[in-house]
mmCIF file of N, CA and C in Angstrom:
data_model
loop_
_atom_site.group_PDB
_atom_site.id
_atom_site.type_symbol
_atom_site.label_atom_id
_atom_site.label_comp_id
_atom_site.label_asym_id
_atom_site.label_seq_id
_atom_site.Cartn_x
_atom_site.Cartn_y
_atom_site.Cartn_z
ATOM 1 N N MET T 1 -37.109 140.918 36.176
ATOM 2 C CA MET T 1 -36.665 141.290 37.464
ATOM 3 C C MET T 1 -35.749 142.469 37.348
ATOM 4 N N ALA T 2 -35.918 143.345 38.386
ATOM 5 C CA ALA T 2 -35.099 144.548 38.386
ATOM 6 C C ALA T 2 -33.743 144.221 38.963
ATOM 7 N N ASP T 3 -32.781 144.837 38.338
ATOM 8 C CA ASP T 3 -31.434 144.619 38.854
ATOM 9 C C ASP T 3 -31.240 145.386 40.144
ATOM 10 N N LYS T 4 -30.731 144.732 41.145
ATOM 11 C CA LYS T 4 -30.444 145.377 42.421
ATOM 12 C C LYS T 4 -29.043 145.942 42.352
ATOM 13 N N PRO T 5 -28.863 147.156 42.949
ATOM 14 C CA PRO T 5 -27.495 147.654 42.985
ATOM 15 C C PRO T 5 -26.659 146.760 43.888
ATOM 16 N N PRO T 6 -25.367 146.681 43.611
ATOM 17 C CA PRO T 6 -24.540 145.799 44.441
ATOM 18 C C PRO T 6 -24.552 146.274 45.901
ATOM 19 N N ALA T 7 -24.578 145.373 46.806
ATOM 20 C CA ALA T 7 -24.610 145.698 48.230
ATOM 21 C C ALA T 7 -23.272 146.296 48.642
ATOM 22 N N ARG T 8 -23.371 147.414 49.380
ATOM 23 C CA ARG T 8 -22.139 148.050 49.863
ATOM 24 C C ARG T 8 -21.769 147.441 51.206
ATOM 25 N N PRO T 9 -20.494 147.302 51.428
ATOM 26 C CA PRO T 9 -20.118 146.769 52.735
ATOM 27 C C PRO T 9 -20.512 147.754 53.835
ATOM 28 N N ALA T 10 -20.852 147.244 54.974
ATOM 29 C CA ALA T 10 -21.242 148.090 56.108
ATOM 30 C C ALA T 10 -20.041 148.922 56.551
ATOM 31 N N ARG T 11 -20.306 150.194 56.886
ATOM 32 C CA ARG T 11 -19.228 151.082 57.345
ATOM 33 C C ARG T 11 -18.969 150.832 58.811
ATOM 34 N N ARG T 12 -17.694 150.751 59.101
ATOM 35 C CA ARG T 12 -17.315 150.608 60.503
ATOM 36 C C ARG T 12 -17.141 151.994 61.104
ATOM 37 N N ALA T 13 -17.402 152.075 62.386
ATOM 38 C CA ALA T 13 -17.190 153.349 63.087
ATOM 39 C C ALA T 13 -15.694 153.632 63.107
ATOM 40 N N PRO T 14 -15.324 154.905 62.879
ATOM 41 C CA PRO T 14 -13.889 155.226 62.892
ATOM 42 C C PRO T 14 -13.298 154.976 64.288
ATOM 43 N N LYS T 15 -12.063 154.531 64.274
ATOM 44 C CA LYS T 15 -11.372 154.286 65.544
ATOM 45 C C LYS T 15 -11.006 155.609 66.183
ATOM 46 N N SER T 16 -11.083 155.629 67.475
ATOM 47 C CA SER T 16 -10.692 156.831 68.213
ATOM 48 C C SER T 16 -9.190 157.010 68.098
ATOM 49 N N ARG T 17 -8.781 158.242 67.881
ATOM 50 C CA ARG T 17 -7.349 158.514 67.747
ATOM 51 C C ARG T 17 -6.658 158.592 69.099
ATOM 52 N N THR T 18 -7.410 158.897 70.138
ATOM 53 C CA THR T 18 -6.814 158.949 71.470
ATOM 54 C C THR T 18 -7.206 157.688 72.213
ATOM 55 N N LYS T 19 -6.235 156.998 72.688
ATOM 56 C CA LYS T 19 -6.511 155.768 73.419
ATOM 57 C C LYS T 19 -6.507 156.050 74.908
ATOM 58 N N THR T 20 -7.477 155.504 75.582
ATOM 59 C CA THR T 20 -7.550 155.639 77.024
ATOM 60 C C THR T 20 -6.635 154.585 77.633
ATOM 61 N N PRO T 21 -5.753 155.006 78.527
ATOM 62 C CA PRO T 21 -4.863 154.011 79.143
ATOM 63 C C PRO T 21 -5.670 152.944 79.867
ATOM 64 N N PRO T 22 -5.205 151.718 79.850
ATOM 65 C CA PRO T 22 -5.957 150.626 80.498
ATOM 66 C C PRO T 22 -6.247 150.895 81.964
ATOM 67 N N ALA T 23 -5.320 151.514 82.666
ATOM 68 C CA ALA T 23 -5.542 151.768 84.096
ATOM 69 C C ALA T 23 -6.720 152.704 84.298
ATOM 70 N N ALA T 24 -6.858 153.699 83.429
ATOM 71 C CA ALA T 24 -7.967 154.647 83.571
ATOM 72 C C ALA T 24 -9.293 153.969 83.279
ATOM 73 N N LYS T 25 -9.296 152.974 82.373
ATOM 74 C CA LYS T 25 -10.530 152.257 82.071
ATOM 75 C C LYS T 25 -11.010 151.466 83.279
ATOM 76 N N ARG T 26 -10.062 150.904 83.998
ATOM 77 C CA ARG T 26 -10.429 150.037 85.118
ATOM 78 C C ARG T 26 -10.797 150.815 86.369
ATOM 79 N N GLN T 27 -10.293 152.049 86.489
ATOM 80 C CA GLN T 27 -10.474 152.787 87.732
ATOM 81 C C GLN T 27 -11.543 153.868 87.542
ATOM 82 N N PRO T 28 -12.711 153.676 88.097
ATOM 83 C CA PRO T 28 -13.753 154.689 87.951
ATOM 84 C C PRO T 28 -13.382 155.973 88.690
ATOM 85 N N LYS T 29 -14.048 157.062 88.304
ATOM 86 C CA LYS T 29 -13.741 158.369 88.899
ATOM 87 C C LYS T 29 -13.890 158.346 90.411
ATOM 88 N N ARG T 30 -14.873 157.681 90.920
ATOM 89 C CA ARG T 30 -15.090 157.655 92.372
ATOM 90 C C ARG T 30 -13.898 157.019 93.085
ATOM 91 N N ALA T 31 -13.320 155.995 92.488
ATOM 92 C CA ALA T 31 -12.164 155.347 93.110
ATOM 93 C C ALA T 31 -10.981 156.305 93.148
ATOM 94 N N ARG T 32 -10.783 157.061 92.058
ATOM 95 C CA ARG T 32 -9.682 158.033 92.055
ATOM 96 C C ARG T 32 -9.916 159.102 93.104
ATOM 97 N N LYS T 33 -11.165 159.551 93.216
ATOM 98 C CA LYS T 33 -11.464 160.575 94.217
ATOM 99 C C LYS T 33 -11.223 160.026 95.617
ATOM 100 N N THR T 34 -11.623 158.796 95.866
ATOM 101 C CA THR T 34 -11.404 158.178 97.171
ATOM 102 C C THR T 34 -9.918 158.045 97.459
ATOM 103 N N LEU T 35 -9.133 157.659 96.454
ATOM 104 C CA LEU T 35 -7.694 157.554 96.631
ATOM 105 C C LEU T 35 -7.113 158.919 96.979
ATOM 106 N N GLY T 36 -7.544 159.958 96.276
ATOM 107 C CA GLY T 36 -7.082 161.313 96.576
ATOM 108 C C GLY T 36 -7.486 161.746 97.974
ATOM 109 N N ASP T 37 -8.723 161.433 98.337
ATOM 110 C CA ASP T 37 -9.195 161.778 99.681
ATOM 111 C C ASP T 37 -8.387 161.049 100.751
ATOM 112 N N ASP T 38 -8.110 159.762 100.503
ATOM 113 C CA ASP T 38 -7.326 158.983 101.467
ATOM 114 C C ASP T 38 -5.913 159.552 101.599
ATOM 115 N N PHE T 39 -5.315 159.906 100.454
ATOM 116 C CA PHE T 39 -3.962 160.468 100.471
ATOM 117 C C PHE T 39 -3.932 161.773 101.264
ATOM 118 N N LEU T 40 -4.894 162.655 100.990
ATOM 119 C CA LEU T 40 -4.928 163.932 101.713
ATOM 120 C C LEU T 40 -5.187 163.731 103.202
ATOM 121 N N ALA T 41 -5.992 162.740 103.544
ATOM 122 C CA ALA T 41 -6.236 162.450 104.963
ATOM 123 C C ALA T 41 -4.947 161.976 105.633
ATOM 124 N N ALA T 42 -4.156 161.150 104.937
ATOM 125 C CA ALA T 42 -2.889 160.676 105.493
ATOM 126 C C ALA T 42 -1.901 161.828 105.650
ATOM 127 N N VAL T 43 -1.848 162.712 104.644
ATOM 128 C CA VAL T 43 -0.960 163.880 104.731
ATOM 129 C C VAL T 43 -1.395 164.777 105.883
ATOM 130 N N ARG T 44 -2.698 164.964 106.018
ATOM 131 C CA ARG T 44 -3.221 165.805 107.097
ATOM 132 C C ARG T 44 -2.847 165.227 108.466
ATOM 133 N N ALA T 45 -2.986 163.921 108.620
ATOM 134 C CA ALA T 45 -2.634 163.275 109.897
ATOM 135 C C ALA T 45 -1.131 163.398 110.164
ATOM 136 N N ASP T 46 -0.323 163.191 109.128
ATOM 137 C CA ASP T 46 1.123 163.305 109.278
ATOM 138 C C ASP T 46 1.506 164.738 109.641
ATOM 139 N N PHE T 47 0.862 165.696 109.006
ATOM 140 C CA PHE T 47 1.159 167.096 109.296
ATOM 141 C C PHE T 47 0.787 167.448 110.729
ATOM 142 N N ARG T 48 -0.343 166.951 111.179
ATOM 143 C CA ARG T 48 -0.745 167.230 112.571
ATOM 144 C C ARG T 48 0.270 166.686 113.562
ATOM 145 N N THR T 49 0.896 165.581 113.221
ATOM 146 C CA THR T 49 1.877 164.977 114.113
ATOM 147 C C THR T 49 3.239 165.647 114.023
ATOM 148 N N HIS T 50 3.711 165.916 112.813
ATOM 149 C CA HIS T 50 5.088 166.375 112.616
ATOM 150 C C HIS T 50 5.209 167.738 111.946
ATOM 151 N N GLY T 51 4.124 168.346 111.547
ATOM 152 C CA GLY T 51 4.108 169.518 110.680
ATOM 153 C C GLY T 51 5.021 170.667 111.025
ATOM 154 N N ALA T 52 4.828 171.296 112.163
ATOM 155 C CA ALA T 52 5.578 172.510 112.485
ATOM 156 C C ALA T 52 7.085 172.245 112.574
ATOM 157 N N GLY T 53 7.450 171.132 113.145
ATOM 158 C CA GLY T 53 8.876 170.817 113.263
ATOM 159 C C GLY T 53 9.529 170.580 111.915
ATOM 160 N N VAL T 54 8.833 169.864 111.041
ATOM 161 C CA VAL T 54 9.376 169.587 109.710
ATOM 162 C C VAL T 54 9.471 170.874 108.901
ATOM 163 N N ILE T 55 8.465 171.722 109.014
ATOM 164 C CA ILE T 55 8.490 172.996 108.285
ATOM 165 C C ILE T 55 9.699 173.820 108.722
ATOM 166 N N ALA T 56 9.955 173.871 110.010
ATOM 167 C CA ALA T 56 11.114 174.626 110.505
ATOM 168 C C ALA T 56 12.421 174.036 109.983
ATOM 169 N N GLU T 57 12.513 172.705 109.933
ATOM 170 C CA GLU T 57 13.725 172.062 109.409
ATOM 171 C C GLU T 57 13.921 172.366 107.930
ATOM 172 N N VAL T 58 12.843 172.267 107.157
ATOM 173 C CA VAL T 58 12.942 172.543 105.722
ATOM 174 C C VAL T 58 13.330 173.993 105.497
ATOM 175 N N ARG T 59 12.733 174.891 106.260
ATOM 176 C CA ARG T 59 13.055 176.312 106.117
ATOM 177 C C ARG T 59 14.536 176.565 106.386
ATOM 178 N N ALA T 60 15.078 175.930 107.417
ATOM 179 C CA ALA T 60 16.473 176.143 107.793
ATOM 180 C C ALA T 60 17.436 175.426 106.852
ATOM 181 N N ASP T 61 17.121 174.175 106.482
ATOM 182 C CA ASP T 61 18.059 173.354 105.709
ATOM 183 C C ASP T 61 17.907 173.505 104.196
ATOM 184 N N LYS T 62 16.686 173.746 103.729
ATOM 185 C CA LYS T 62 16.423 173.805 102.281
ATOM 186 C C LYS T 62 15.477 174.966 101.976
ATOM 187 N N PRO T 63 15.960 176.202 102.075
ATOM 188 C CA PRO T 63 15.076 177.353 101.875
ATOM 189 C C PRO T 63 14.439 177.389 100.490
ATOM 190 N N ASP T 64 15.114 176.866 99.467
ATOM 191 C CA ASP T 64 14.521 176.852 98.130
ATOM 192 C C ASP T 64 13.290 175.946 98.089
ATOM 193 N N GLN T 65 13.365 174.791 98.756
ATOM 194 C CA GLN T 65 12.217 173.892 98.816
ATOM 195 C C GLN T 65 11.094 174.509 99.657
ATOM 196 N N TYR T 66 11.473 175.206 100.714
ATOM 197 C CA TYR T 66 10.489 175.885 101.563
ATOM 198 C C TYR T 66 9.686 176.898 100.735
ATOM 199 N N LEU T 67 10.397 177.685 99.917
ATOM 200 C CA LEU T 67 9.705 178.672 99.083
ATOM 201 C C LEU T 67 8.816 178.001 98.043
ATOM 202 N N LYS T 68 9.239 176.874 97.496
ATOM 203 C CA LYS T 68 8.392 176.150 96.544
ATOM 204 C C LYS T 68 7.092 175.706 97.207
ATOM 205 N N ILE T 69 7.207 175.236 98.441
ATOM 206 C CA ILE T 69 6.013 174.805 99.175
ATOM 207 C C ILE T 69 5.082 175.991 99.398
ATOM 208 N N VAL T 70 5.652 177.102 99.847
ATOM 209 C CA VAL T 70 4.834 178.293 100.098
ATOM 210 C C VAL T 70 4.127 178.719 98.819
ATOM 211 N N LEU T 71 4.859 178.780 97.720
ATOM 212 C CA LEU T 71 4.261 179.201 96.455
ATOM 213 C C LEU T 71 3.218 178.223 95.956
ATOM 214 N N SER T 72 3.400 176.945 96.247
ATOM 215 C CA SER T 72 2.432 175.958 95.764
ATOM 216 C C SER T 72 1.087 176.062 96.472
ATOM 217 N N VAL T 73 1.059 176.580 97.683
ATOM 218 C CA VAL T 73 -0.215 176.673 98.404
ATOM 219 C C VAL T 73 -0.874 178.036 98.279
ATOM 220 N N LEU T 74 -0.168 179.012 97.712
ATOM 221 C CA LEU T 74 -0.779 180.322 97.509
ATOM 222 C C LEU T 74 -1.753 180.266 96.346
ATOM 223 N N PRO T 75 -2.821 181.057 96.401
ATOM 224 C CA PRO T 75 -3.735 181.102 95.252
ATOM 225 C C PRO T 75 -3.005 181.645 94.024
ATOM 226 N N LYS T 76 -3.407 181.163 92.862
ATOM 227 C CA LYS T 76 -2.745 181.566 91.618
ATOM 228 C C LYS T 76 -2.987 183.040 91.303
ATOM 229 N N ASP T 77 -4.107 183.585 91.736
ATOM 230 C CA ASP T 77 -4.438 184.974 91.414
ATOM 231 C C ASP T 77 -4.228 185.913 92.601
ATOM 232 N N LEU T 78 -3.221 185.638 93.381
ATOM 233 C CA LEU T 78 -2.918 186.457 94.545
ATOM 234 C C LEU T 78 -2.372 187.807 94.089
ATOM 235 N N HIS T 79 -3.022 188.866 94.507
ATOM 236 C CA HIS T 79 -2.576 190.215 94.165
ATOM 237 C C HIS T 79 -1.959 190.837 95.407
ATOM 238 N N VAL T 80 -0.685 191.104 95.329
ATOM 239 C CA VAL T 80 0.046 191.631 96.470
ATOM 240 C C VAL T 80 0.541 193.023 96.129
ATOM 241 N N SER T 81 0.311 193.950 97.039
ATOM 242 C CA SER T 81 0.846 195.291 96.874
ATOM 243 C C SER T 81 2.121 195.374 97.701
ATOM 244 N N ILE T 82 3.239 195.454 97.021
ATOM 245 C CA ILE T 82 4.522 195.495 97.716
ATOM 246 C C ILE T 82 4.711 196.845 98.393
ATOM 247 N N ASN T 83 4.417 197.902 97.699
ATOM 248 C CA ASN T 83 4.607 199.239 98.230
ATOM 249 C C ASN T 83 3.245 199.875 98.467
ATOM 250 N N GLN T 84 2.839 199.956 99.710
ATOM 251 C CA GLN T 84 1.530 200.496 100.040
ATOM 252 C C GLN T 84 1.497 202.015 99.927
ATOM 253 N N LEU T 85 2.645 202.639 99.744
ATOM 254 C CA LEU T 85 2.682 204.096 99.650
ATOM 255 C C LEU T 85 2.443 204.595 98.230
ATOM 256 N N ASP T 86 2.417 203.697 97.248
ATOM 257 C CA ASP T 86 2.248 204.105 95.853
ATOM 258 C C ASP T 86 0.960 204.895 95.630
ATOM 259 N N GLY T 87 -0.097 204.519 96.320
ATOM 260 C CA GLY T 87 -1.385 205.156 96.106
ATOM 261 C C GLY T 87 -1.595 206.422 96.924
ATOM 262 N N LEU T 88 -0.611 206.842 97.726
ATOM 263 C CA LEU T 88 -0.782 208.014 98.592
ATOM 264 C C LEU T 88 -0.198 209.264 97.951
ATOM 265 N N SER T 89 -0.809 210.379 98.252
ATOM 266 C CA SER T 89 -0.266 211.653 97.787
ATOM 267 C C SER T 89 0.912 212.042 98.684
ATOM 268 N N ASP T 90 1.681 213.042 98.249
ATOM 269 C CA ASP T 90 2.807 213.517 99.054
ATOM 270 C C ASP T 90 2.330 214.011 100.420
ATOM 271 N N ASP T 91 1.195 214.711 100.450
ATOM 272 C CA ASP T 91 0.666 215.217 101.723
ATOM 273 C C ASP T 91 0.272 214.075 102.667
ATOM 274 N N GLU T 92 -0.306 212.999 102.118
ATOM 275 C CA GLU T 92 -0.677 211.862 102.952
ATOM 276 C C GLU T 92 0.579 211.173 103.513
ATOM 277 N N ILE T 93 1.613 211.079 102.704
ATOM 278 C CA ILE T 93 2.865 210.473 103.180
ATOM 279 C C ILE T 93 3.481 211.338 104.269
ATOM 280 N N ARG T 94 3.502 212.669 104.071
ATOM 281 C CA ARG T 94 4.036 213.572 105.106
ATOM 282 C C ARG T 94 3.257 213.419 106.400
ATOM 283 N N SER T 95 1.934 213.298 106.291
ATOM 284 C CA SER T 95 1.099 213.138 107.482
ATOM 285 C C SER T 95 1.455 211.854 108.233
ATOM 286 N N ARG T 96 1.685 210.780 107.502
ATOM 287 C CA ARG T 96 2.074 209.526 108.147
ATOM 288 C C ARG T 96 3.433 209.650 108.820
ATOM 289 N N ILE T 97 4.359 210.343 108.160
ATOM 290 C CA ILE T 97 5.689 210.531 108.756
ATOM 291 C C ILE T 97 5.582 211.344 110.031
ATOM 292 N N ARG T 98 4.759 212.414 110.008
ATOM 293 C CA ARG T 98 4.569 213.223 111.224
ATOM 294 C C ARG T 98 4.000 212.375 112.356
ATOM 295 N N SER T 99 3.036 211.509 112.027
ATOM 296 C CA SER T 99 2.437 210.637 113.048
ATOM 297 C C SER T 99 3.479 209.692 113.629
ATOM 298 N N LEU T 100 4.303 209.116 112.771
ATOM 299 C CA LEU T 100 5.359 208.221 113.254
ATOM 300 C C LEU T 100 6.373 208.971 114.108
ATOM 301 N N GLU T 101 6.736 210.171 113.683
ATOM 302 C CA GLU T 101 7.697 210.962 114.466
ATOM 303 C C GLU T 101 7.132 211.287 115.841
ATOM 304 N N ALA T 102 5.828 211.583 115.909
ATOM 305 C CA ALA T 102 5.206 211.886 117.200
ATOM 306 C C ALA T 102 5.264 210.664 118.123
ATOM 307 N N VAL T 103 5.059 209.486 117.551
ATOM 308 C CA VAL T 103 5.101 208.268 118.354
ATOM 309 C C VAL T 103 6.533 207.974 118.804
ATOM 310 N N LEU T 104 7.505 208.211 117.911
ATOM 311 C CA LEU T 104 8.896 207.870 118.203
ATOM 312 C C LEU T 104 9.647 208.942 118.991
ATOM 313 N N LYS T 105 9.099 210.149 119.054
ATOM 314 C CA LYS T 105 9.804 211.258 119.702
ATOM 315 C C LYS T 105 10.261 210.947 121.123
ATOM 316 N N PRO T 106 9.408 210.350 121.975
ATOM 317 C CA PRO T 106 9.879 210.039 123.335
ATOM 318 C C PRO T 106 11.084 209.092 123.344
ATOM 319 N N PHE T 107 11.109 208.152 122.415
ATOM 320 C CA PHE T 107 12.236 207.211 122.362
ATOM 321 C C PHE T 107 13.501 207.915 121.888
ATOM 322 N N LEU T 108 13.339 208.842 120.954
ATOM 323 C CA LEU T 108 14.491 209.579 120.439
ATOM 324 C C LEU T 108 15.065 210.512 121.502
ATOM 325 N N GLU T 109 14.178 211.111 122.292
ATOM 326 C CA GLU T 109 14.647 211.996 123.356
ATOM 327 C C GLU T 109 15.460 211.208 124.377
ATOM 328 N N ASP T 110 15.046 209.970 124.629
ATOM 329 C CA ASP T 110 15.797 209.119 125.541
ATOM 330 C C ASP T 110 17.195 208.831 125.011
ATOM 331 N N LEU T 111 17.340 208.821 123.689
ATOM 332 C CA LEU T 111 18.637 208.551 123.071
ATOM 333 C C LEU T 111 19.481 209.812 122.926
ATOM 334 N N GLY T 112 18.889 210.960 123.244
ATOM 335 C CA GLY T 112 19.629 212.215 123.183
ATOM 336 C C GLY T 112 19.479 212.953 121.871
ATOM 337 N N SER T 113 18.614 212.498 120.985
ATOM 338 C CA SER T 113 18.388 213.192 119.715
ATOM 339 C C SER T 113 17.248 214.179 119.913
ATOM 340 N N GLU T 114 17.480 215.429 119.611
ATOM 341 C CA GLU T 114 16.451 216.454 119.838
ATOM 342 C C GLU T 114 15.848 216.951 118.542
ATOM 343 N N ASP T 115 16.497 216.717 117.427
ATOM 344 C CA ASP T 115 16.024 217.331 116.192
ATOM 345 C C ASP T 115 15.135 216.416 115.353
ATOM 346 N N GLY T 116 14.664 215.309 115.886
ATOM 347 C CA GLY T 116 13.729 214.456 115.152
ATOM 348 C C GLY T 116 14.434 213.467 114.251
ATOM 349 N N ILE T 117 13.630 212.747 113.511
ATOM 350 C CA ILE T 117 14.139 211.678 112.665
ATOM 351 C C ILE T 117 14.637 212.218 111.339
ATOM 352 N N SER T 118 13.809 213.007 110.701
ATOM 353 C CA SER T 118 14.149 213.459 109.355
ATOM 354 C C SER T 118 13.473 214.779 109.076
ATOM 355 N N GLY T 119 13.821 215.341 107.972
ATOM 356 C CA GLY T 119 13.149 216.562 107.549
ATOM 357 C C GLY T 119 12.012 216.265 106.600
ATOM 358 N N ALA T 120 11.733 214.977 106.347
ATOM 359 C CA ALA T 120 10.720 214.607 105.363
ATOM 360 C C ALA T 120 9.329 215.092 105.760
ATOM 361 N N ALA T 121 9.004 215.100 107.049
ATOM 362 C CA ALA T 121 7.674 215.510 107.469
ATOM 363 C C ALA T 121 7.447 216.985 107.204
ATOM 364 N N GLY T 122 8.498 217.756 107.236
ATOM 365 C CA GLY T 122 8.366 219.183 106.950
ATOM 366 C C GLY T 122 8.541 219.518 105.484
ATOM 367 N N GLY T 123 8.746 218.492 104.682
ATOM 368 C CA GLY T 123 8.898 218.715 103.252
ATOM 369 C C GLY T 123 10.314 219.005 102.840
ATOM 370 N N THR T 124 11.273 218.815 103.746
ATOM 371 C CA THR T 124 12.671 219.031 103.383
ATOM 372 C C THR T 124 13.319 217.694 103.103
ATOM 373 N N GLY T 125 14.482 217.722 102.611
ATOM 374 C CA GLY T 125 15.186 216.500 102.302
ATOM 375 C C GLY T 125 15.902 216.663 100.980
ATOM 376 N N PRO T 126 16.417 215.584 100.441
ATOM 377 C CA PRO T 126 17.137 215.687 99.180
ATOM 378 C C PRO T 126 16.232 216.246 98.100
ATOM 379 N N GLN T 127 16.739 217.185 97.379
ATOM 380 C CA GLN T 127 15.970 217.802 96.302
ATOM 381 C C GLN T 127 16.384 217.179 94.968
ATOM 382 N N ALA T 128 15.415 217.072 94.091
ATOM 383 C CA ALA T 128 15.719 216.561 92.758
ATOM 384 C C ALA T 128 16.533 217.603 92.012
ATOM 385 N N PRO T 129 17.479 217.170 91.165
ATOM 386 C CA PRO T 129 18.284 218.130 90.405
ATOM 387 C C PRO T 129 17.395 218.941 89.473
ATOM 388 N N HIS T 130 17.707 220.240 89.343
ATOM 389 C CA HIS T 130 16.879 221.108 88.483
ATOM 390 C C HIS T 130 17.437 221.172 87.111
#
């Protein structure tokens, strides 16, 4: 009879290093989604009832919390141009100033100012040091 090699013990599957919390095991994804949907529906109903008044109170009493709320609802990739004049040439800016002066001229005349708002439209104003 041929000698059989000794039988090796069966290998067990390695244990997972990350344990799933028991609560997550019991709660299927659909239940979590339903809970989230229910919560948002309750918040939506509460906001419809009290929203504008509460927002005004928070803005007045806790401006830091108000800003946190505003920032939390803004998109993460919001691109805001603070200074819209950055992309304009000097001539385009002068043209806009002339247009504004033309619109404001009647109001300035009522106030007794005859020489306009500024010299910027004509290209005058503070000069850079040479």
